[in-house]
PDB file of C-alpha atoms in Angstrom:
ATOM      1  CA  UNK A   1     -82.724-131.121  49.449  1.00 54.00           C
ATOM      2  CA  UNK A   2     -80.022-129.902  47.346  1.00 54.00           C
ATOM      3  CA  UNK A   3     -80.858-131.978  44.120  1.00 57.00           C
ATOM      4  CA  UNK A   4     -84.678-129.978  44.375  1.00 56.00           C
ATOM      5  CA  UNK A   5     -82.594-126.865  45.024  1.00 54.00           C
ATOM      6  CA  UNK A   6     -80.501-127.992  41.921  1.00 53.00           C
ATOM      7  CA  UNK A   7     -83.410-129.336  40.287  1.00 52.00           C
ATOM      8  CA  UNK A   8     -85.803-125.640  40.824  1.00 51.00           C
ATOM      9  CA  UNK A   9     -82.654-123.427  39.784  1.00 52.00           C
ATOM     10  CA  UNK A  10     -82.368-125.858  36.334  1.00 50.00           C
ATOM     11  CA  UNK A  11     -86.118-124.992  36.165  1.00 51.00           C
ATOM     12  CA  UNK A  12     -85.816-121.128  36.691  1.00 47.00           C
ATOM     13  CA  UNK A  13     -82.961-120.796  34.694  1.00 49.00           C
ATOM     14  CA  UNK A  14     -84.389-122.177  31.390  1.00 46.00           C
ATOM     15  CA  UNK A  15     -87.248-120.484  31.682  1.00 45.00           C
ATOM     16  CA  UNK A  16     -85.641-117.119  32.017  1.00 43.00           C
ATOM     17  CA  UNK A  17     -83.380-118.332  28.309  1.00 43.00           C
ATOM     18  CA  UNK A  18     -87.038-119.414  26.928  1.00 43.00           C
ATOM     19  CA  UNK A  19     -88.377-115.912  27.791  1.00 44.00           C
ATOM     20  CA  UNK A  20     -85.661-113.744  26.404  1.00 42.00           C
ATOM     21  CA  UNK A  21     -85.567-116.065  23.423  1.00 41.00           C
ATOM     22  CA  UNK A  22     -89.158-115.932  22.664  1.00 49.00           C
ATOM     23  CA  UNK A  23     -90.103-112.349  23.574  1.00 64.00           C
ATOM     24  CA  UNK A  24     -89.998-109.802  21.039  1.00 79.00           C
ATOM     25  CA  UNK A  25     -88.740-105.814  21.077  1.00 87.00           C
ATOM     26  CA  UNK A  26     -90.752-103.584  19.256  1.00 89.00           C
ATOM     27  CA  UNK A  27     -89.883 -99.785  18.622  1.00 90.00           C
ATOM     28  CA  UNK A  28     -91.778 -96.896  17.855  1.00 92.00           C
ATOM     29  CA  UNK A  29     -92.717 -96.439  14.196  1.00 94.00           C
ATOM     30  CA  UNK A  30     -95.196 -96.108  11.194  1.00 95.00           C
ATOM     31  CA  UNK A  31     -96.233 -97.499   8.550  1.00 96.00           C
ATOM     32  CA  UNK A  32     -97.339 -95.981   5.027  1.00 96.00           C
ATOM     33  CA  UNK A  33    -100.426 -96.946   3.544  1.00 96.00           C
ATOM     34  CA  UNK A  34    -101.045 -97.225  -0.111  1.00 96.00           C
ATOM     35  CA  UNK A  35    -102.720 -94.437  -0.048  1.00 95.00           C
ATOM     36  CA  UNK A  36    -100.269 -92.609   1.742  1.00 94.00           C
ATOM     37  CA  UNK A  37    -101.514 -92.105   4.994  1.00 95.00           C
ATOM     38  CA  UNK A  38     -99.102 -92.572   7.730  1.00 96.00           C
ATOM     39  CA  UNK A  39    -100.173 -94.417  11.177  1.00 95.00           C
ATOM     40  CA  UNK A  40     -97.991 -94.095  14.269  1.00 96.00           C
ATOM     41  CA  UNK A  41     -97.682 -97.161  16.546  1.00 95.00           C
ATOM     42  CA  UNK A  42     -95.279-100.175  17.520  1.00 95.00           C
ATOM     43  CA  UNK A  43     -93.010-102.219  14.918  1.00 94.00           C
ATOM     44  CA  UNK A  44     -91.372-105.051  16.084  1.00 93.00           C
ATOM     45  CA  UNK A  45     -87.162-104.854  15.372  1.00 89.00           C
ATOM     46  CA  UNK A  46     -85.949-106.334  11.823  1.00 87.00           C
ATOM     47  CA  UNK A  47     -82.351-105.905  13.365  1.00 81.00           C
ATOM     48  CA  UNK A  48     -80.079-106.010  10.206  1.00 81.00           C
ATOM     49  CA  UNK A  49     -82.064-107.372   7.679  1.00 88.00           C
ATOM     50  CA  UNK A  50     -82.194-105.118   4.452  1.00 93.00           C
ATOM     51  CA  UNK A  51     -85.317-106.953   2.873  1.00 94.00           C
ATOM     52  CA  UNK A  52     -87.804-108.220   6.039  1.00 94.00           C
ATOM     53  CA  UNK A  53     -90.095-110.258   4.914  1.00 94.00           C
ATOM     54  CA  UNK A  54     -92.610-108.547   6.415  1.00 95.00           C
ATOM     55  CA  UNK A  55     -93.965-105.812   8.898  1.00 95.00           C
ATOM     56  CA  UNK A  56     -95.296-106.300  12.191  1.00 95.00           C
ATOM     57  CA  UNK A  57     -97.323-103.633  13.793  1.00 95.00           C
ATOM     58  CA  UNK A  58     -99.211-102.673  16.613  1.00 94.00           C
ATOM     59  CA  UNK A  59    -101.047 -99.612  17.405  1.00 93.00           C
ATOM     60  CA  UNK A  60     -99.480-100.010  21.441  1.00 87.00           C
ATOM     61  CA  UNK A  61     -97.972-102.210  23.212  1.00 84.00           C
ATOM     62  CA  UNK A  62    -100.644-104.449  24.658  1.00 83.00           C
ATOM     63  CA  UNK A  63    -102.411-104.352  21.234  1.00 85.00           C
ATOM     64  CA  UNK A  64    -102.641-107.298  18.813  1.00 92.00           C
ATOM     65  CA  UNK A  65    -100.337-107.274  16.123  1.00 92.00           C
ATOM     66  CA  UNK A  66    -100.661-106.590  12.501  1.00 94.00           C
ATOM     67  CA  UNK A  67     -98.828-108.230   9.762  1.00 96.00           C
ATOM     68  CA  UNK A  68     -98.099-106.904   6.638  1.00 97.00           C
ATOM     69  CA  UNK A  69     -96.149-108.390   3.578  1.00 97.00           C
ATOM     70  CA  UNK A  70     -94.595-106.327   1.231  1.00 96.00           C
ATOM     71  CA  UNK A  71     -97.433-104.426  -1.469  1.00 96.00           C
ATOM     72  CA  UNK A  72    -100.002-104.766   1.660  1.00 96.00           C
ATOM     73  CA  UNK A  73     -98.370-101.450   2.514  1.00 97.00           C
ATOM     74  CA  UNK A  74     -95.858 -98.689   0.680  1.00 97.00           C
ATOM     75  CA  UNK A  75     -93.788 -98.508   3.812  1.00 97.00           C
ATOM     76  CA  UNK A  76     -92.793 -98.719   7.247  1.00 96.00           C
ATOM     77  CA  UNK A  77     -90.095 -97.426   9.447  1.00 94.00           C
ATOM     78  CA  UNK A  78     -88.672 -96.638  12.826  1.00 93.00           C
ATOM     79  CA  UNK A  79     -89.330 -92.937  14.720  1.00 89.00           C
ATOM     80  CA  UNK A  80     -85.654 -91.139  13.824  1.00 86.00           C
ATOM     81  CA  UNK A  81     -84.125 -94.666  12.006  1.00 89.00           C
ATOM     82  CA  UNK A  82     -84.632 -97.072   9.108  1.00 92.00           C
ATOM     83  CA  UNK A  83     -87.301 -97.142   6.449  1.00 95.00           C
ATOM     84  CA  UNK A  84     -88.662-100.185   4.076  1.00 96.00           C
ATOM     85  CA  UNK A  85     -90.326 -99.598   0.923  1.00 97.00           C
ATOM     86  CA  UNK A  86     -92.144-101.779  -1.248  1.00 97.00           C
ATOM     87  CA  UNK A  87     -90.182-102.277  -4.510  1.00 96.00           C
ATOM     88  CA  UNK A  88     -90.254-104.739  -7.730  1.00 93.00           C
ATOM     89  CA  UNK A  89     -86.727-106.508  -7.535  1.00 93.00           C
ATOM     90  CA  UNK A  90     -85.902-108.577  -9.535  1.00 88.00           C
ATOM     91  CA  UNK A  91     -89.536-109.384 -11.028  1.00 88.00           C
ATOM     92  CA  UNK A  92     -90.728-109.811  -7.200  1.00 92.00           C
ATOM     93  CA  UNK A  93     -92.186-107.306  -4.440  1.00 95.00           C
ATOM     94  CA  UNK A  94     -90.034-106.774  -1.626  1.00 95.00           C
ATOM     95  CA  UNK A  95     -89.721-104.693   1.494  1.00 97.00           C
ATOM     96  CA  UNK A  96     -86.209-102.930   0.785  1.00 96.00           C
ATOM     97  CA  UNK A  97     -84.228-100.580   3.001  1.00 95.00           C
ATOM     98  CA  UNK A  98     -84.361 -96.734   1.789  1.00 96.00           C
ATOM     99  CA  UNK A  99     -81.067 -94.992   2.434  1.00 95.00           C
ATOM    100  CA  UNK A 100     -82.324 -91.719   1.062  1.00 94.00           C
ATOM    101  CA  UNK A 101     -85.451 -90.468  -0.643  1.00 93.00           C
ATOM    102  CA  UNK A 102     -86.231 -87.152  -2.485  1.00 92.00           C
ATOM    103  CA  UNK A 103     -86.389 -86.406  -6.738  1.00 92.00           C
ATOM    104  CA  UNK A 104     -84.330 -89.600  -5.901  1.00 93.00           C
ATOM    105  CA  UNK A 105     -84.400 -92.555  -3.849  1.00 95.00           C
ATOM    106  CA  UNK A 106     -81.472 -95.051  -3.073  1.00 96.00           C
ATOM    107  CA  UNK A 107     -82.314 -98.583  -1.990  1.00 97.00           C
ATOM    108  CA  UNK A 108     -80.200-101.430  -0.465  1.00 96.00           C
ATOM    109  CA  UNK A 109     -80.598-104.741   0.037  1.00 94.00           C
ATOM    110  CA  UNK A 110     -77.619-105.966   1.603  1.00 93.00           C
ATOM    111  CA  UNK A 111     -75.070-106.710  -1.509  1.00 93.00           C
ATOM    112  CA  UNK A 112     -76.653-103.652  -4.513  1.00 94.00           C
ATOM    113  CA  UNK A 113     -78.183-100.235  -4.171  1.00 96.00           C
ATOM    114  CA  UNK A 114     -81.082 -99.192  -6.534  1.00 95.00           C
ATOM    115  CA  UNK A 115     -81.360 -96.034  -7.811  1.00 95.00           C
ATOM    116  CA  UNK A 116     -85.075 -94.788  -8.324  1.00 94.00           C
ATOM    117  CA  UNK A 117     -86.812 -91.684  -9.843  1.00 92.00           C
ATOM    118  CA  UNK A 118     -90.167 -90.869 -12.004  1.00 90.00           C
ATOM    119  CA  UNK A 119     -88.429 -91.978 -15.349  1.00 89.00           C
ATOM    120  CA  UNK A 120     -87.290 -95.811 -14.197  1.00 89.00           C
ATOM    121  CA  UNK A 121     -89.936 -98.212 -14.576  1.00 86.00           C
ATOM    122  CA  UNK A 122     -88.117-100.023 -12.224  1.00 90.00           C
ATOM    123  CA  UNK A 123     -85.498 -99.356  -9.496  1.00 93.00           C
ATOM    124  CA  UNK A 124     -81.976 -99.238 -11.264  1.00 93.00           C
ATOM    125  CA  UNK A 125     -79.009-101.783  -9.847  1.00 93.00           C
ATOM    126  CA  UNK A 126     -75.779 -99.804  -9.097  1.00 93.00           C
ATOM    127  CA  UNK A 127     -72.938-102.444 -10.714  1.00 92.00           C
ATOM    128  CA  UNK A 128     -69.452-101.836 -11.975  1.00 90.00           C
ATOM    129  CA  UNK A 129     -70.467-103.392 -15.102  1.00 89.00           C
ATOM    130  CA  UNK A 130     -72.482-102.750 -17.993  1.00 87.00           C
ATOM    131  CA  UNK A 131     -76.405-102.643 -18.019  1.00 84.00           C
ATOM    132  CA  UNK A 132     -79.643-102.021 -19.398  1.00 86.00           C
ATOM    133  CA  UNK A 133     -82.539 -99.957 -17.545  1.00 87.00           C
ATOM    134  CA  UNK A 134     -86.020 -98.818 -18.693  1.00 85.00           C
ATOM    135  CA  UNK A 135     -85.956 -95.325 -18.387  1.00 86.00           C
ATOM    136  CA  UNK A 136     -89.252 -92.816 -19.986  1.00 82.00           C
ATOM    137  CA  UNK A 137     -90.289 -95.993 -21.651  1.00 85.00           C
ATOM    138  CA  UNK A 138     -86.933 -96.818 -23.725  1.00 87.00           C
ATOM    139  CA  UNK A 139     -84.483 -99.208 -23.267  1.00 88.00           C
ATOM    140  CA  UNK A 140     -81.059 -97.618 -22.111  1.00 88.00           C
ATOM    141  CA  UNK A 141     -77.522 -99.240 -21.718  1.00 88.00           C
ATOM    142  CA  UNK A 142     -75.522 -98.218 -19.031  1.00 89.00           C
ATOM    143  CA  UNK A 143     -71.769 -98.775 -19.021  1.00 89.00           C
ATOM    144  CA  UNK A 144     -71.260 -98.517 -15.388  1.00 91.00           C
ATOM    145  CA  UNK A 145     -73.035 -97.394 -12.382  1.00 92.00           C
ATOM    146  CA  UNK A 146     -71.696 -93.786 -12.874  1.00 92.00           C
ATOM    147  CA  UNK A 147     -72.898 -94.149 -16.075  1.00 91.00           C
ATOM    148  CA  UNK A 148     -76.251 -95.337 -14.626  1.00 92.00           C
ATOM    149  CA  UNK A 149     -76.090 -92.054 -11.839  1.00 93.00           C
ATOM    150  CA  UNK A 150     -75.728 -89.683 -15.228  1.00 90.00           C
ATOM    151  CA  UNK A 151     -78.708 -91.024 -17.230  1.00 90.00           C
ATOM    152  CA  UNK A 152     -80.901 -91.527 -14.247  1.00 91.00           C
ATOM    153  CA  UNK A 153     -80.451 -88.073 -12.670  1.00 90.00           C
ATOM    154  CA  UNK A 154     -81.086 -85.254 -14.528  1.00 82.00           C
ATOM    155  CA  UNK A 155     -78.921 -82.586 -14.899  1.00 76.00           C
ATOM    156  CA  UNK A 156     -79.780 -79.985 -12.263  1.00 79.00           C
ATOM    157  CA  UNK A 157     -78.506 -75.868 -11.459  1.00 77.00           C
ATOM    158  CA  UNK A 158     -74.968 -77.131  -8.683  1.00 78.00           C
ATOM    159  CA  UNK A 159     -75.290 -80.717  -9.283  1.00 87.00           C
ATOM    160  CA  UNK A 160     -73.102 -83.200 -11.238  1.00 88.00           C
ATOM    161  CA  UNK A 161     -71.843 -86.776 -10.620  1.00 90.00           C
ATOM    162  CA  UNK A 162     -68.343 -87.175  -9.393  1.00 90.00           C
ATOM    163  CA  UNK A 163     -65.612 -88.150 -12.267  1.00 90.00           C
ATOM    164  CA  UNK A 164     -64.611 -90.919 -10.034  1.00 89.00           C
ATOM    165  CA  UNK A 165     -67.361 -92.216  -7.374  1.00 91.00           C
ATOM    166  CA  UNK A 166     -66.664 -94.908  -4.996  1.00 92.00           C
ATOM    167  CA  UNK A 167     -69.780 -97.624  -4.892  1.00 93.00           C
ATOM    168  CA  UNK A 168     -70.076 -97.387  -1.501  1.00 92.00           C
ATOM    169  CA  UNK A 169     -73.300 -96.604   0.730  1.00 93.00           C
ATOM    170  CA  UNK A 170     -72.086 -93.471   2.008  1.00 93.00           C
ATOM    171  CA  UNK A 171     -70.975 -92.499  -1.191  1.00 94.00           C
ATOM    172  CA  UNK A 172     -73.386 -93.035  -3.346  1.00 94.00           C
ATOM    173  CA  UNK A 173     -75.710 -91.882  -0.575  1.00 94.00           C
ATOM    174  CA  UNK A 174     -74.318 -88.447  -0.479  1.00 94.00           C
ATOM    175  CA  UNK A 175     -74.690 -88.335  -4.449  1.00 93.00           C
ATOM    176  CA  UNK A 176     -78.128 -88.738  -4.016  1.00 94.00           C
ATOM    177  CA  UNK A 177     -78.829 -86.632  -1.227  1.00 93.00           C
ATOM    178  CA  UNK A 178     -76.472 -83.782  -2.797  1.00 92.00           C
ATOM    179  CA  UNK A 179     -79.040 -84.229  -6.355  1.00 91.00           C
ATOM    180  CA  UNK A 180     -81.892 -83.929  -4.275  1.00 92.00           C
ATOM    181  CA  UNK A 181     -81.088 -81.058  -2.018  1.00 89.00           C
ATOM    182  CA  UNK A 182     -80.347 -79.422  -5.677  1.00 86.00           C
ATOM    183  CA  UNK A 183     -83.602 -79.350  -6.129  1.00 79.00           C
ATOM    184  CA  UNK A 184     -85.031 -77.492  -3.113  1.00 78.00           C
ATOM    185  CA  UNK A 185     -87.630 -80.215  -2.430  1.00 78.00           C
ATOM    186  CA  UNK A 186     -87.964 -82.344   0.845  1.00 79.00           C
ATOM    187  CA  UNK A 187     -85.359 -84.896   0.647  1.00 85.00           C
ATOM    188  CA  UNK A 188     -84.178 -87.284   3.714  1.00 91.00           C
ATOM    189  CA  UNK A 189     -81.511 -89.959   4.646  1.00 91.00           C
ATOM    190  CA  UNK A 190     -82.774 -92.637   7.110  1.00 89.00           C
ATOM    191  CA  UNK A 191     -79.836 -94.268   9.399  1.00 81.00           C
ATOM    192  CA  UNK A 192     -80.225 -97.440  10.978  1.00 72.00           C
ATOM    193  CA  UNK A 193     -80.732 -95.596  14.449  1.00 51.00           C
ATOM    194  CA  UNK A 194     -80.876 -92.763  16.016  1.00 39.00           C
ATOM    195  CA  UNK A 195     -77.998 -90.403  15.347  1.00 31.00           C
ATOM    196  CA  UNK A 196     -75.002 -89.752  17.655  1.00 34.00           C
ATOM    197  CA  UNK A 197     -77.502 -91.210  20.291  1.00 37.00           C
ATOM    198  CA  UNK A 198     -76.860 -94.958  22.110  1.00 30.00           C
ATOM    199  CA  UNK A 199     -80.506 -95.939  22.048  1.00 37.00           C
ATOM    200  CA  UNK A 200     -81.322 -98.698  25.106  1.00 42.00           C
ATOM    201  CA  UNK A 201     -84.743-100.218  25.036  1.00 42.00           C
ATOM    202  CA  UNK A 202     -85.874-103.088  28.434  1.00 39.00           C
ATOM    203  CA  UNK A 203     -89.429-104.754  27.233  1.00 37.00           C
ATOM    204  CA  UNK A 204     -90.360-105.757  30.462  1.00 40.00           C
ATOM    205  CA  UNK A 205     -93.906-108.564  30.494  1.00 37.00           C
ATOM    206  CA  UNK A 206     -94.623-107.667  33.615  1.00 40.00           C
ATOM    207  CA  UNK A 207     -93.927-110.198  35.588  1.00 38.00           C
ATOM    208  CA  UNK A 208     -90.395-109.928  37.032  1.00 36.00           C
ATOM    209  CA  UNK A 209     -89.582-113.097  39.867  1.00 35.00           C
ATOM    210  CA  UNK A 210     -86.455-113.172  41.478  1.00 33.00           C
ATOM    211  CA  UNK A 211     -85.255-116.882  43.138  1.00 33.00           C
ATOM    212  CA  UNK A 212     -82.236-117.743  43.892  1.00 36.00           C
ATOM    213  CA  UNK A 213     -80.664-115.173  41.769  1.00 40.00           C
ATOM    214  CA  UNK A 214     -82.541-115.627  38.633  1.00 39.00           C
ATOM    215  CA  UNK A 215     -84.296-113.349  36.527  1.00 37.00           C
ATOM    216  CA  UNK A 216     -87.205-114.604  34.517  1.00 43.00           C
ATOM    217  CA  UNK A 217     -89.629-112.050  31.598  1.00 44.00           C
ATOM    218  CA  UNK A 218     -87.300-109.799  30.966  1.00 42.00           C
ATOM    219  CA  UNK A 219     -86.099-108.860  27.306  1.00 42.00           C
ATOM    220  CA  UNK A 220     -83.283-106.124  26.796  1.00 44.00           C
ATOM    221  CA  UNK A 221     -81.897-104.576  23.687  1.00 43.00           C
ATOM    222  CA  UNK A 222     -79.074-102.038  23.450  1.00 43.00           C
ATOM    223  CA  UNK A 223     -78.241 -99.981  20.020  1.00 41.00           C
ATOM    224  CA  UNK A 224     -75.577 -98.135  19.202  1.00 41.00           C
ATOM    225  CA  UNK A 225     -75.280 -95.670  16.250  1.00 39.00           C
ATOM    226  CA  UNK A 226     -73.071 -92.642  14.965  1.00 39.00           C
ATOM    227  CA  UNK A 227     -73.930 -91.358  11.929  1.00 41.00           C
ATOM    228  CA  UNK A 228     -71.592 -88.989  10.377  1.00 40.00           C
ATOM    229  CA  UNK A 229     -73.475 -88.022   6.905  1.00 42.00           C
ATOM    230  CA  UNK A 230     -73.929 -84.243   6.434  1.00 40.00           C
ATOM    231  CA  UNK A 231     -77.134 -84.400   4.843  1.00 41.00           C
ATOM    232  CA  UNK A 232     -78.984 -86.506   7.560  1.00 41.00           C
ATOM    233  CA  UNK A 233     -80.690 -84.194   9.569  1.00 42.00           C
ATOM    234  CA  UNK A 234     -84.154 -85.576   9.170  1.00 41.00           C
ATOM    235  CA  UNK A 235     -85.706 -88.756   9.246  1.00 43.00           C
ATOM    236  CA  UNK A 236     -89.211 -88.373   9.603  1.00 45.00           C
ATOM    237  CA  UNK A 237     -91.227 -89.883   7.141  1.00 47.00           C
ATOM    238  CA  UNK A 238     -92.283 -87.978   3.861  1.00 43.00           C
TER     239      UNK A 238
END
């Protein structure tokens, strides 16, 4: 009797591991279509990962999900958190996280930020050292990121690039976001959450069974942000 008992609990237990393994969380969101229409719906959770591979979307949560690889859409994001644009980096599309957008946009992937406006053919690495850029068709050599920040942004009425900026995300972020709030147009920063919120999500199957202490299809997720940037009060999409 108590090897079955043993035996059943074994049983329960891994299938509880297999379903909180296997089930995926998916938060509200859009996506952007090429055309620039925005759709409202589900996106499953890229956690930390700066360039996804891809976008997975449903219009509820019962629905049947969507895939999307980067150029198949402009964007995606989460309701009040992160946002992925397609970008060409290095000679490849990818879905890159936006840390601000505006006259300028800012772009990370997890070791360099991009700096982006009408005149780059391209986004624009951020490096200490020296580097050339298309910008309005002409080849330009940059002797620094600064010296990137100066030729890339224009000069603008309250606006100018600190002597000595750190290269930094929160930095360079609030460069941008200063440049574009010069200009009077809509400009937003996108944090990885929800600000000054902790955000808890349960994604529950349906089909909670309790025996002999186990619980088995049940999924929970738990994030925590605090975002101290002045500039990020909204983070809707464009």
């Amino acid at each position: 009797m108590k090897k079955n008992l043993l035996l059943l609990l074994l049983i329960v237990s891994s299938s509880f591991i297999n379903n909180v393994t296997a089930q995926k969380v998916y938060m509200d969101g859009y996506i952007i279509r090429n055309d620039g229409s925005v759709i409202y719906g589900k996106i499953e959770s890229v956690k930390k990962d700066n360039t996804p591979s891809e976008c997975v979307f449903k219009w509820f949560d019962l629905a049947h999900s969507l895939i999307y690889k980067p150029g198949d859409i402009k964007a995606f994001g989460f309701r009040g958190g992160s946002r992925y644009d397609t970008k060409k980096i290095k000679n490849r599309q990818v879905f890159i996280s936006c840390l601000a957008s505006g006259d300028a946009n800012l772009y990370y992937d997890g070791k360099t930020m991009y700096v982006e406006t009408a005149e780059t053919a391209d986004p624009v690495p951020l490096t200490k050292g020296s580097a050339d850029m298309i910008l309005a068709g002409n080849t330009v050599n940059t002797s620094g990121f600064r010296d990137a920040l100066q030729k890339t942004l224009k000069d603008k009425a309250g606006f100018s690039v600190p002597e000595k900026p750190s290269l930094d995300k929160k930095s360079v972020t609030n460069i941008i976001a200063s440049y574009n709030n010069s200009s009077g147009k809509p400009s937003h920063i996108y944090a990885v959450t929800n600000q000054n919120l902790y955000y808890s999500e349960m994604s529950n199957a349906g089909k909670f069974k309790f025996s002999y202490g186990a619980t088995a299809g049940m999924t929970g997720i738990k994030f925590e942000a605090i975002d101290r940037d002045i500039y990020s009060g909204v983070f809707l999409p464009k």
